């Protein structure tokens, strides 16, 4: 029986996987979730203890895509996606002592956890578009970190053209080169003479321009896309299985959180039958979720820059999916709450529902000073170099861990070499780039510099797409 997808706001059409993949956001402004959570077969977790990652991934995700994609095609795309990772376990566990392990999600092409989802989603997009005989143009803005994962996911895919805007001269050389040294014909880097906010405003304006949007078939692969969440469910199952969940041993997870997509995937794994006893969310100074867990009220504030820039967010969009489950799938209630939040920047859940959340969810805020102290401490204690995002997760794990007899897995979302300045400041060691990127600073770059002007960017894209 195939999974179908419903919107958290209840007023968008029910879709199958392929349509949800291409749609992203639901038409009523909600997010798509499965109409029912499939469950793992009996004995599956015990088998996963030793199975290769890609085989587990195919099995775990199959119920979500069945009916939309041919089984052999799907298995081939999954195998291909995870062959781009340079560790045989894809997402290896590393023991930090004291029942704490690190789940390393950064062995993909761009050294950050977004590769786990995007390497598969790029392939799924291309496959479905090709089957339909369609093409899309993906346009996105990056402050340096997420653009490269999107570019690596879309490069050389016949059905996709991708344009990534970054603020000219305001991203680190490594971050820029991870994008601009991809010389594929369908990849276009635009360095905008402005800030990251300017880049985001330009992208929003392009999406708001209906004739343009239709003319170039504008699309996005952002973090609210269900397929990204789906791909992230897998490593929770893999990590738990490796730690003995097949024999019923529960596991706790700590997740450095921005948009809530990553940790919501953990919730999905739990609903599928993975015995997860606690979720800890770590935030930096931009702590909207931690404040919400304390008070039951979500209040939007301004964004402050931190050492962990990929978590510098104002709103955690994917939280809406958990809210939907918390309120027993009452889409009307979710719509009310989300509309209040949209208009006033404030939303509250009642004490009973907050108490339900507190049974399994905890959150901690880790500021920059503590982040540096954690990087330093774990280098000394365990000989590991943590990037600042991963350090926030570890700090939250230590602070919120409830049961020391339950293994705690903290998610490492970026390779330390991706944030070398912070790591060097904390430890005195500048982490080297892995072998696959060792010659990054010598590679040829290609990008166009454009003024901060909607006309300039639109004309540039139109010009490149016109045959
Ligand atoms: C995107 C990102 C995060 C936050 O992930 P969410 O799914 O938005 O919670 C954390 N760390 C790194 C390195 C990231 O790139």
CSV table of C-alpha atoms and ligand atoms in Angstrom, one decimal:
chain,number,residue,atom,x,y,z
A,1,UNK,CA,0.0,0.0,0.0
A,2,UNK,CA,1.6,3.3,-1.1
A,3,UNK,CA,1.9,6.3,1.2
A,4,UNK,CA,0.1,9.4,0.1
A,5,UNK,CA,0.8,12.9,1.4
A,6,UNK,CA,-1.4,15.4,3.1
A,7,UNK,CA,-0.8,19.0,4.0
A,8,UNK,CA,-0.4,20.1,7.6
A,9,UNK,CA,-3.0,22.8,6.9
A,10,UNK,CA,-5.5,20.4,5.3
A,11,UNK,CA,-6.6,22.4,2.3
A,12,UNK,CA,-4.2,21.2,-0.4
A,13,UNK,CA,-4.7,18.2,-2.7
A,14,UNK,CA,-3.5,14.8,-1.4
A,15,UNK,CA,-0.5,13.9,-3.6
A,16,UNK,CA,1.7,10.9,-4.3
A,17,UNK,CA,5.5,11.0,-3.7
A,18,UNK,CA,6.5,12.2,-7.2
A,19,UNK,CA,4.2,15.2,-7.0
A,20,UNK,CA,5.2,16.1,-3.5
A,21,UNK,CA,8.9,15.9,-4.5
A,22,UNK,CA,8.3,18.5,-7.3
A,23,UNK,CA,5.8,20.6,-5.4
A,24,UNK,CA,7.9,21.3,-2.2
A,25,UNK,CA,5.5,23.6,-0.2
A,26,UNK,CA,1.8,22.7,-0.3
A,27,UNK,CA,-0.5,25.0,-2.1
A,28,UNK,CA,-2.3,26.0,1.2
A,29,UNK,CA,1.1,27.1,2.7
A,30,UNK,CA,1.4,23.9,4.7
A,31,UNK,CA,4.0,21.2,4.6
A,32,UNK,CA,3.4,17.7,3.2
A,33,UNK,CA,3.5,14.7,5.6
A,34,UNK,CA,2.7,11.0,5.0
A,35,UNK,CA,-1.0,10.2,5.5
A,36,UNK,CA,0.2,7.3,7.8
A,37,UNK,CA,3.6,6.4,9.0
A,38,UNK,CA,4.8,3.1,7.6
A,39,UNK,CA,6.6,0.8,10.1
A,40,UNK,CA,9.7,-1.3,9.9
A,41,UNK,CA,9.3,-5.0,9.3
A,42,UNK,CA,9.8,-7.2,12.4
A,43,UNK,CA,13.5,-7.9,12.9
A,44,UNK,CA,14.5,-5.2,10.5
A,45,UNK,CA,16.6,-3.3,13.1
A,46,UNK,CA,18.5,-6.4,14.1
A,47,UNK,CA,19.4,-7.0,10.4
A,48,UNK,CA,20.4,-3.3,10.0
A,49,UNK,CA,23.1,-3.8,12.6
A,50,UNK,CA,25.5,-5.0,10.0
A,51,UNK,CA,23.8,-4.2,6.6
A,52,UNK,CA,25.5,-1.7,4.2
A,53,UNK,CA,24.0,1.8,4.4
A,54,UNK,CA,22.6,2.0,0.9
A,55,UNK,CA,20.7,-1.3,1.3
A,56,UNK,CA,19.2,-0.1,4.6
A,57,UNK,CA,18.3,3.3,2.9
A,58,UNK,CA,16.5,1.6,0.1
A,59,UNK,CA,14.5,-0.6,2.4
A,60,UNK,CA,13.6,2.2,4.9
A,61,UNK,CA,12.5,4.7,2.2
A,62,UNK,CA,10.8,2.3,-0.1
A,63,UNK,CA,7.3,2.6,1.4
A,64,UNK,CA,7.5,6.4,1.0
A,65,UNK,CA,8.1,6.2,-2.7
A,66,UNK,CA,6.3,3.0,-3.7
A,67,UNK,CA,3.8,3.6,-6.5
A,68,UNK,CA,5.7,6.6,-7.8
A,69,UNK,CA,9.1,5.2,-8.8
A,70,UNK,CA,10.2,1.8,-10.1
A,71,UNK,CA,11.9,-0.3,-7.4
A,72,UNK,CA,15.1,-1.0,-9.4
A,73,UNK,CA,15.4,2.6,-10.5
A,74,UNK,CA,15.1,3.7,-6.9
A,75,UNK,CA,17.7,1.2,-5.6
A,76,UNK,CA,20.1,2.4,-8.2
A,77,UNK,CA,19.6,6.1,-7.4
A,78,UNK,CA,20.2,5.4,-3.7
A,79,UNK,CA,23.3,3.3,-4.4
A,80,UNK,CA,24.6,6.1,-6.6
A,81,UNK,CA,23.9,8.8,-4.1
A,82,UNK,CA,25.7,7.2,-1.3
A,83,UNK,CA,28.7,6.1,-3.4
A,84,UNK,CA,29.6,9.8,-3.5
A,85,UNK,CA,30.5,9.5,0.2
A,86,UNK,CA,34.1,8.8,1.0
A,87,UNK,CA,33.5,6.6,4.1
A,88,UNK,CA,32.5,3.0,3.7
A,89,UNK,CA,29.9,3.3,6.4
A,90,UNK,CA,28.5,6.6,4.8
A,91,UNK,CA,27.5,8.0,8.2
A,92,UNK,CA,30.0,6.4,10.7
A,93,UNK,CA,29.6,6.4,14.5
A,94,UNK,CA,32.5,7.6,16.5
A,95,UNK,CA,32.8,6.8,20.3
A,96,UNK,CA,33.4,9.8,22.4
A,97,UNK,CA,33.4,7.8,25.7
A,98,UNK,CA,30.9,7.8,28.5
A,99,UNK,CA,28.1,6.4,26.4
A,100,UNK,CA,28.2,9.4,24.0
A,101,UNK,CA,28.8,8.8,20.3
A,102,UNK,CA,29.2,11.2,17.3
A,103,UNK,CA,27.2,10.4,14.2
A,104,UNK,CA,29.4,11.8,11.4
A,105,UNK,CA,27.2,13.1,8.6
A,106,UNK,CA,29.9,15.0,6.8
A,107,UNK,CA,31.6,12.5,4.5
A,108,UNK,CA,29.7,13.7,1.4
A,109,UNK,CA,31.0,15.8,-1.5
A,110,UNK,CA,30.6,19.2,0.3
A,111,UNK,CA,31.5,18.1,3.9
A,112,UNK,CA,28.1,18.9,5.4
A,113,UNK,CA,25.1,16.8,6.4
A,114,UNK,CA,22.9,18.3,3.7
A,115,UNK,CA,24.7,16.1,1.2
A,116,UNK,CA,23.0,13.0,2.7
A,117,UNK,CA,19.6,14.3,1.6
A,118,UNK,CA,20.5,16.4,-1.4
A,119,UNK,CA,22.6,13.7,-3.2
A,120,UNK,CA,19.5,11.6,-3.4
A,121,UNK,CA,17.0,14.4,-4.0
A,122,UNK,CA,19.0,15.8,-7.0
A,123,UNK,CA,18.8,12.3,-8.6
A,124,UNK,CA,15.1,11.9,-7.8
A,125,UNK,CA,14.3,15.3,-9.3
A,126,UNK,CA,16.2,14.6,-12.5
A,127,UNK,CA,14.6,11.1,-12.8
A,128,UNK,CA,11.1,12.3,-12.3
A,129,UNK,CA,11.5,15.4,-14.6
A,130,UNK,CA,13.1,13.3,-17.3
A,131,UNK,CA,10.3,10.8,-17.1
A,132,UNK,CA,7.8,13.6,-17.6
A,133,UNK,CA,9.9,15.2,-20.3
A,134,UNK,CA,10.2,18.4,-18.2
A,135,UNK,CA,13.0,20.8,-17.2
A,136,UNK,CA,13.3,23.2,-14.2
A,137,UNK,CA,15.4,26.1,-13.2
A,138,UNK,CA,16.5,26.0,-9.6
A,139,UNK,CA,17.4,29.4,-8.1
A,140,UNK,CA,18.7,29.8,-4.5
A,141,UNK,CA,20.6,32.2,-2.3
A,142,UNK,CA,23.4,31.1,0.0
A,143,UNK,CA,25.5,32.7,2.8
A,144,UNK,CA,28.2,30.2,1.8
A,145,UNK,CA,27.2,26.9,3.2
A,146,UNK,CA,24.1,25.4,1.6
A,147,UNK,CA,24.8,26.6,-2.0
A,148,UNK,CA,27.5,24.0,-2.5
A,149,UNK,CA,25.4,21.1,-1.4
A,150,UNK,CA,22.7,22.2,-3.8
A,151,UNK,CA,25.2,22.6,-6.7
A,152,UNK,CA,26.8,19.2,-6.1
A,153,UNK,CA,23.3,17.6,-6.0
A,154,UNK,CA,22.3,19.2,-9.4
A,155,UNK,CA,25.5,19.3,-11.4
A,156,UNK,CA,25.3,17.6,-14.8
A,157,UNK,CA,21.7,16.7,-14.4
A,158,UNK,CA,20.0,17.1,-17.8
A,159,UNK,CA,16.6,18.2,-16.5
A,160,UNK,CA,18.0,20.9,-14.2
A,161,UNK,CA,19.6,24.3,-14.6
A,162,UNK,CA,20.8,25.7,-11.3
A,163,UNK,CA,21.6,29.4,-10.4
A,164,UNK,CA,23.1,30.1,-6.9
A,165,UNK,CA,23.4,33.7,-5.7
A,166,UNK,CA,26.1,34.5,-3.1
A,167,UNK,CA,27.2,37.8,-1.7
A,168,UNK,CA,30.3,38.9,-3.6
A,169,UNK,CA,33.4,39.0,-1.4
A,170,UNK,CA,31.4,38.0,1.7
A,171,UNK,CA,31.8,34.2,1.7
A,172,UNK,CA,35.0,32.5,2.7
A,173,UNK,CA,37.4,31.4,0.0
A,174,UNK,CA,36.8,27.7,0.7
A,175,UNK,CA,33.1,28.2,0.6
A,176,UNK,CA,33.2,30.2,-2.6
A,177,UNK,CA,35.5,27.7,-4.3
A,178,UNK,CA,33.3,24.7,-3.3
A,179,UNK,CA,30.7,26.3,-5.6
A,180,UNK,CA,32.6,28.1,-8.3
A,181,UNK,CA,35.0,25.3,-9.2
A,182,UNK,CA,32.1,23.2,-10.3
A,183,UNK,CA,32.4,23.8,-14.0
A,184,UNK,CA,29.4,21.8,-15.2
A,185,UNK,CA,27.4,23.5,-18.0
A,186,UNK,CA,24.2,23.5,-16.0
A,187,UNK,CA,25.7,25.3,-12.9
A,188,UNK,CA,25.7,29.1,-12.7
A,189,UNK,CA,27.2,31.0,-9.8
A,190,UNK,CA,26.2,34.6,-9.5
A,191,UNK,CA,28.3,36.8,-7.2
A,192,UNK,CA,25.9,39.7,-6.2
A,193,UNK,CA,27.4,43.0,-5.1
A,194,UNK,CA,25.4,43.1,-1.9
A,195,UNK,CA,24.7,41.1,1.3
A,196,UNK,CA,23.2,37.7,1.9
A,197,UNK,CA,19.9,39.4,2.7
A,198,UNK,CA,20.1,41.1,-0.7
A,199,UNK,CA,20.6,37.8,-2.4
A,200,UNK,CA,17.6,36.3,-0.5
A,201,UNK,CA,15.4,39.3,-1.4
A,202,UNK,CA,16.4,38.9,-5.1
A,203,UNK,CA,15.4,35.2,-5.0
A,204,UNK,CA,12.1,36.0,-3.4
A,205,UNK,CA,11.5,38.7,-6.0
A,206,UNK,CA,12.2,36.2,-8.8
A,207,UNK,CA,9.7,33.8,-7.4
A,208,UNK,CA,7.2,36.6,-7.0
A,209,UNK,CA,7.5,37.5,-10.7
A,210,UNK,CA,4.9,35.1,-12.2
A,211,UNK,CA,5.7,35.5,-15.9
A,212,UNK,CA,9.4,34.9,-15.2
A,213,UNK,CA,8.5,32.0,-12.8
A,214,UNK,CA,6.5,30.3,-15.5
A,215,UNK,CA,8.9,31.1,-18.3
A,216,UNK,CA,11.9,29.4,-16.7
A,217,UNK,CA,9.9,26.9,-14.6
A,218,UNK,CA,11.3,28.1,-11.4
A,219,UNK,CA,11.8,25.5,-8.6
A,220,UNK,CA,13.6,25.0,-5.3
A,221,UNK,CA,15.0,22.1,-3.3
A,222,UNK,CA,14.7,23.7,0.1
A,223,UNK,CA,14.6,22.2,3.5
A,224,UNK,CA,10.8,21.9,3.7
A,225,UNK,CA,10.8,19.4,0.8
A,226,UNK,CA,9.5,16.1,2.2
A,227,UNK,CA,12.1,14.1,0.2
A,228,UNK,CA,14.9,15.7,2.2
A,229,UNK,CA,13.3,14.7,5.5
A,230,UNK,CA,12.7,11.2,4.2
A,231,UNK,CA,16.4,10.7,3.3
A,232,UNK,CA,17.4,11.8,6.7
A,233,UNK,CA,15.2,9.3,8.5
A,234,UNK,CA,17.7,6.6,7.4
A,235,UNK,CA,20.7,7.5,9.5
A,236,UNK,CA,18.7,7.5,12.7
A,237,UNK,CA,17.7,3.9,11.9
A,238,UNK,CA,21.2,3.0,11.0
A,239,UNK,CA,22.8,4.6,14.1
A,240,UNK,CA,20.3,3.0,16.5
A,241,UNK,CA,20.7,-0.4,14.8
A,242,UNK,CA,24.5,-0.2,15.1
A,243,UNK,CA,24.1,0.5,18.8
A,244,UNK,CA,21.8,-2.5,19.5
A,245,UNK,CA,18.3,-1.1,19.0
A,246,UNK,CA,17.5,-4.4,17.3
A,247,UNK,CA,17.6,-6.1,20.7
A,248,UNK,CA,15.3,-3.4,22.1
A,249,UNK,CA,17.9,-1.0,23.5
A,250,UNK,CA,16.6,2.5,23.3
A,251,UNK,CA,18.8,5.3,22.0
A,252,UNK,CA,18.8,9.1,22.6
A,253,UNK,CA,19.7,11.7,19.9
A,254,UNK,CA,21.0,15.2,20.2
A,255,UNK,CA,20.7,17.4,17.1
A,256,UNK,CA,22.1,20.9,16.3
A,257,UNK,CA,19.1,22.5,14.9
A,258,UNK,CA,18.2,25.3,12.5
A,259,UNK,CA,15.1,24.6,10.4
A,260,UNK,CA,14.1,21.6,12.4
A,261,UNK,CA,14.3,19.3,9.3
A,262,UNK,CA,17.0,17.1,10.6
A,263,UNK,CA,15.5,16.4,14.0
A,264,UNK,CA,12.0,15.9,12.6
A,265,UNK,CA,13.5,13.1,10.5
A,266,UNK,CA,14.5,11.5,13.9
A,267,UNK,CA,10.8,11.8,14.9
A,268,UNK,CA,9.9,10.0,11.7
A,269,UNK,CA,12.3,7.2,12.5
A,270,UNK,CA,10.7,6.9,15.9
A,271,UNK,CA,7.2,6.7,14.4
A,272,UNK,CA,8.5,3.9,12.1
A,273,UNK,CA,9.6,1.9,15.1
A,274,UNK,CA,13.1,2.9,16.0
A,275,UNK,CA,13.3,2.9,19.8
A,276,UNK,CA,14.3,6.5,20.5
A,277,UNK,CA,13.8,7.6,24.1
A,278,UNK,CA,14.8,11.3,24.0
A,279,UNK,CA,15.3,14.1,21.4
A,280,UNK,CA,17.6,16.9,22.5
A,281,UNK,CA,17.8,20.0,20.3
A,282,UNK,CA,20.8,22.3,20.4
A,283,UNK,CA,20.6,25.9,19.3
A,284,UNK,CA,23.1,28.7,19.3
A,285,UNK,CA,22.1,32.3,20.3
A,286,UNK,CA,19.3,32.1,17.8
A,287,UNK,CA,17.3,29.9,20.1
A,288,UNK,CA,13.6,30.2,19.1
A,289,UNK,CA,13.1,26.5,19.7
A,290,UNK,CA,14.8,26.3,23.0
A,291,UNK,CA,12.8,29.3,24.3
A,292,UNK,CA,9.6,27.6,22.9
A,293,UNK,CA,10.4,24.4,24.8
A,294,UNK,CA,10.8,26.3,28.0
A,295,UNK,CA,7.7,28.5,27.8
A,296,UNK,CA,5.3,27.0,25.2
A,297,UNK,CA,5.4,30.2,23.3
A,298,UNK,CA,7.3,30.7,20.1
A,299,UNK,CA,8.4,34.2,19.5
A,300,UNK,CA,10.2,35.4,16.4
A,301,UNK,CA,13.2,37.6,16.9
A,302,UNK,CA,16.0,39.0,14.8
A,303,UNK,CA,18.9,36.9,13.6
A,304,UNK,CA,22.3,37.3,15.2
A,305,UNK,CA,25.5,36.0,13.6
A,306,UNK,CA,27.3,33.2,15.5
A,307,UNK,CA,30.1,30.7,15.0
A,308,UNK,CA,27.5,28.2,13.7
A,309,UNK,CA,26.1,30.2,10.7
A,310,UNK,CA,24.0,27.4,9.3
A,311,UNK,CA,21.8,27.6,12.5
A,312,UNK,CA,21.4,31.3,12.4
A,313,UNK,CA,17.7,31.3,11.6
A,314,UNK,CA,14.7,33.3,12.6
A,315,UNK,CA,12.0,30.6,12.1
A,316,UNK,CA,12.2,26.8,12.2
A,317,UNK,CA,9.9,26.0,9.3
A,318,UNK,CA,9.8,22.2,9.7
A,319,UNK,CA,8.5,22.5,13.3
A,320,UNK,CA,5.1,22.8,11.7
A,321,UNK,CA,5.3,19.0,11.0
A,322,UNK,CA,5.8,18.2,14.6
A,323,UNK,CA,3.0,20.6,15.6
A,324,UNK,CA,0.6,18.7,13.3
A,325,UNK,CA,1.4,15.4,15.0
A,326,UNK,CA,1.3,17.0,18.5
A,327,UNK,CA,-2.3,18.2,17.8
A,328,UNK,CA,-3.4,14.8,16.6
A,329,UNK,CA,-3.3,15.8,13.0
A,330,UNK,CA,-5.8,18.6,13.5
A,331,UNK,CA,-5.0,20.7,10.4
A,332,UNK,CA,-7.5,23.5,11.4
A,333,UNK,CA,-5.7,24.0,14.7
A,334,UNK,CA,-2.3,24.0,13.0
A,335,UNK,CA,-3.5,26.6,10.4
A,336,UNK,CA,-4.7,28.8,13.2
A,337,UNK,CA,-1.5,28.6,15.1
A,338,UNK,CA,0.7,29.2,12.0
A,339,UNK,CA,-1.4,32.1,10.8
A,340,UNK,CA,-1.1,33.7,14.2
A,341,UNK,CA,2.6,33.2,14.0
A,342,UNK,CA,2.8,34.6,10.5
A,343,UNK,CA,0.9,37.8,11.4
A,344,UNK,CA,2.1,38.5,15.0
A,345,UNK,CA,5.4,36.5,15.2
A,346,UNK,CA,4.0,34.8,18.3
A,347,UNK,CA,2.3,31.4,18.8
A,348,UNK,CA,1.5,29.5,21.9
A,349,UNK,CA,0.6,25.9,22.7
A,350,UNK,CA,-1.4,25.0,25.7
A,351,UNK,CA,0.2,23.5,28.9
A,352,UNK,CA,-1.2,20.0,28.2
A,353,UNK,CA,0.4,19.8,24.8
A,354,UNK,CA,3.6,21.3,26.1
A,355,UNK,CA,3.7,18.6,28.8
A,356,UNK,CA,3.4,15.9,26.1
A,357,UNK,CA,6.4,17.4,24.3
A,358,UNK,CA,8.4,17.5,27.5
A,359,UNK,CA,8.1,13.8,27.9
A,360,UNK,CA,10.6,13.3,25.0
A,361,UNK,CA,12.0,16.7,24.0
A,362,UNK,CA,14.5,18.9,25.6
A,363,UNK,CA,16.5,21.8,24.3
A,364,UNK,CA,19.6,23.8,25.3
A,365,UNK,CA,21.1,27.0,24.1
A,366,UNK,CA,24.9,27.0,23.6
A,367,UNK,CA,26.5,30.4,23.0
A,368,UNK,CA,29.7,31.0,21.1
A,369,UNK,CA,31.9,31.1,24.2
A,370,UNK,CA,30.6,27.7,25.3
A,371,UNK,CA,30.9,26.4,21.7
A,372,UNK,CA,34.6,27.2,21.8
A,373,UNK,CA,35.0,25.6,25.3
A,374,UNK,CA,33.3,22.4,24.0
A,375,UNK,CA,35.5,22.1,21.0
A,376,UNK,CA,38.6,22.6,23.2
A,377,UNK,CA,37.3,20.1,25.9
A,378,UNK,CA,36.5,17.3,23.4
A,379,UNK,CA,39.8,17.7,21.6
A,380,UNK,CA,41.6,17.2,24.9
A,381,UNK,CA,39.3,14.5,26.1
A,382,UNK,CA,38.5,12.4,23.0
A,383,UNK,CA,41.1,13.6,20.5
A,384,UNK,CA,38.3,14.7,18.2
A,385,UNK,CA,37.9,18.0,16.3
A,386,UNK,CA,34.3,19.2,16.4
A,387,UNK,CA,33.0,21.9,14.0
A,388,UNK,CA,31.0,24.6,15.8
A,389,UNK,CA,27.6,23.2,14.7
A,390,UNK,CA,28.5,19.7,16.0
A,391,UNK,CA,29.8,21.2,19.2
A,392,UNK,CA,26.4,22.8,19.9
A,393,UNK,CA,24.9,19.4,19.6
A,394,UNK,CA,27.4,17.8,21.9
A,395,UNK,CA,27.0,20.6,24.4
A,396,UNK,CA,23.2,20.2,24.4
A,397,UNK,CA,23.6,16.4,24.7
A,398,UNK,CA,25.7,16.8,27.8
A,399,UNK,CA,23.4,19.3,29.4
A,400,UNK,CA,20.0,17.6,28.7
A,401,UNK,CA,20.8,13.9,28.8
A,402,UNK,CA,18.3,12.2,31.1
A,403,UNK,CA,19.4,8.6,31.4
A,404,UNK,CA,23.1,7.9,31.4
A,405,UNK,CA,22.5,4.2,30.8
A,406,UNK,CA,20.9,5.0,27.4
A,407,UNK,CA,23.4,5.6,24.6
A,408,UNK,CA,23.4,9.2,23.4
A,409,UNK,CA,24.1,9.9,19.8
A,410,UNK,CA,25.1,13.5,18.9
A,411,UNK,CA,24.8,14.5,15.2
A,412,UNK,CA,28.0,16.0,13.6
A,413,UNK,CA,26.6,18.1,10.8
A,414,UNK,CA,29.8,19.6,9.3
A,415,UNK,CA,33.4,18.5,8.8
A,416,UNK,CA,35.8,20.6,11.0
A,417,UNK,CA,37.7,21.8,7.9
A,418,UNK,CA,34.6,23.6,6.8
A,419,UNK,CA,34.9,26.0,9.7
A,420,UNK,CA,38.7,26.0,10.2
A,421,UNK,CA,39.0,29.4,12.0
A,422,UNK,CA,36.7,28.5,14.9
A,423,UNK,CA,38.4,25.1,15.3
A,424,UNK,CA,41.9,26.6,15.2
A,425,UNK,CA,40.9,29.3,17.7
A,426,UNK,CA,39.8,26.6,20.1
A,427,UNK,CA,42.4,24.0,19.6
A,428,UNK,CA,45.4,25.6,17.9
A,429,UNK,CA,45.0,23.0,15.1
A,430,UNK,CA,43.9,24.0,11.6
A,431,UNK,CA,41.9,21.0,10.3
A,432,UNK,CA,43.1,20.1,6.8
A,433,UNK,CA,40.6,19.5,3.9
A,434,UNK,CA,40.1,15.9,3.2
A,435,UNK,CA,42.0,14.4,0.2
A,436,UNK,CA,39.1,14.8,-2.2
A,437,UNK,CA,39.3,18.6,-1.8
A,438,UNK,CA,43.0,19.0,-1.1
A,439,UNK,CA,43.6,20.8,-4.4
A,440,UNK,CA,40.5,23.1,-4.1
A,441,UNK,CA,42.6,26.3,-3.9
A,442,UNK,CA,44.3,25.5,-7.2
A,443,UNK,CA,41.2,24.6,-9.2
A,444,UNK,CA,39.8,26.8,-11.9
A,445,UNK,CA,36.8,29.0,-10.9
A,446,UNK,CA,33.9,30.3,-12.8
A,447,UNK,CA,31.3,32.9,-11.7
A,448,UNK,CA,29.7,36.1,-12.9
A,449,UNK,CA,29.6,39.3,-10.8
A,450,UNK,CA,26.3,41.1,-11.0
A,451,UNK,CA,25.0,44.3,-9.4
A,452,UNK,CA,22.4,44.1,-6.7
A,453,UNK,CA,19.6,44.6,-9.1
A,454,UNK,CA,16.6,42.4,-9.9
A,455,UNK,CA,16.7,43.4,-13.6
A,456,UNK,CA,20.3,42.5,-13.9
A,457,UNK,CA,19.8,39.1,-12.3
A,458,UNK,CA,16.6,38.3,-14.3
A,459,UNK,CA,18.2,39.4,-17.6
A,460,UNK,CA,21.2,37.3,-16.9
A,461,UNK,CA,19.2,34.2,-16.2
A,462,UNK,CA,16.9,34.8,-19.2
A,463,UNK,CA,20.0,35.3,-21.4
A,464,UNK,CA,21.6,32.1,-20.3
A,465,UNK,CA,18.5,30.0,-20.7
A,466,UNK,CA,17.5,31.3,-24.1
A,467,UNK,CA,18.9,28.9,-26.8
B,1,LIG,C1,21.7,23.1,7.7
B,1,LIG,C2,22.7,22.8,8.8
B,1,LIG,C3,22.2,22.6,10.1
B,1,LIG,C4,20.7,22.8,10.5
B,1,LIG,O1,20.0,21.7,10.0
B,1,LIG,P1,18.4,21.8,10.0
B,1,LIG,O2,17.9,20.7,9.3
B,1,LIG,O3,18.0,23.1,9.4
B,1,LIG,O4,18.0,21.8,11.5
B,1,LIG,C5,23.1,22.3,11.1
B,1,LIG,N1,24.5,22.2,10.8
B,1,LIG,C6,24.9,22.4,9.6
B,1,LIG,C7,26.4,22.3,9.3
B,1,LIG,C8,24.1,22.7,8.5
B,1,LIG,O5,24.6,22.9,7.3
